[in-house]
Amino acid sequence: MTEKNEIKAFLTEEDGVGVIEIVLILVVLIGLVIVFKKQINDLLEKIFKQINSASEEVY
């Protein structure tokens, strides 16, 4: 009887669901980064140019 209960518990266990959800979220985020790579690079370049110009004013 205990083996049957262990198998039933194993089949109804949902601990792996959280891992699957995290993996799916990461896949979607990576896909978005790939799709919007150029826009992200342009935005980061503008931000770093502003940071550099602001730091030059301090020095």
C-alpha positions in Angstrom: 0.0 0.0 0.0 2.8 2.4 0.7 4.3 2.1 -2.8 0.9 2.9 -4.2 0.6 6.0 -2.0 4.2 7.1 -3.0 3.5 6.8 -6.7 0.2 8.7 -6.2 2.0 11.4 -4.3 4.7 11.6 -6.9 2.2 12.0 -9.7 0.3 14.8 -7.9 3.4 16.6 -6.8 3.5 20.2 -8.2 7.0 21.4 -7.1 8.3 21.5 -10.7 5.5 23.8 -11.8 7.3 26.9 -10.4 10.5 26.0 -12.2 8.6 25.6 -15.5 6.9 29.0 -15.0 10.3 30.7 -14.4 11.8 29.0 -17.5 8.8 30.2 -19.6 9.1 33.8 -18.3 12.8 33.8 -19.1 12.2 32.5 -22.6 9.6 35.3 -23.2 12.0 37.9 -21.9 14.9 36.6 -24.0 12.6 36.7 -27.1 11.7 40.3 -26.4 15.3 41.3 -26.0 16.1 39.6 -29.3 13.2 41.3 -31.1 13.9 44.8 -29.6 17.7 44.5 -29.6 18.3 47.6 -31.8 16.0 49.8 -29.8 17.5 48.7 -26.5 21.0 49.4 -27.8 20.0 52.8 -29.1 18.4 53.6 -25.7 21.4 52.5 -23.7 23.8 54.5 -26.0 21.7 57.6 -25.4 21.7 57.0 -21.6 25.4 56.5 -21.4 26.1 59.6 -23.6 24.1 61.6 -21.1 25.9 60.1 -18.2 29.3 60.8 -19.8 28.3 64.4 -20.6 27.0 65.0 -17.1 30.2 63.5 -15.5 32.4 65.7 -17.7 30.5 68.8 -16.3 31.4 67.6 -12.8 35.1 67.3 -13.6 
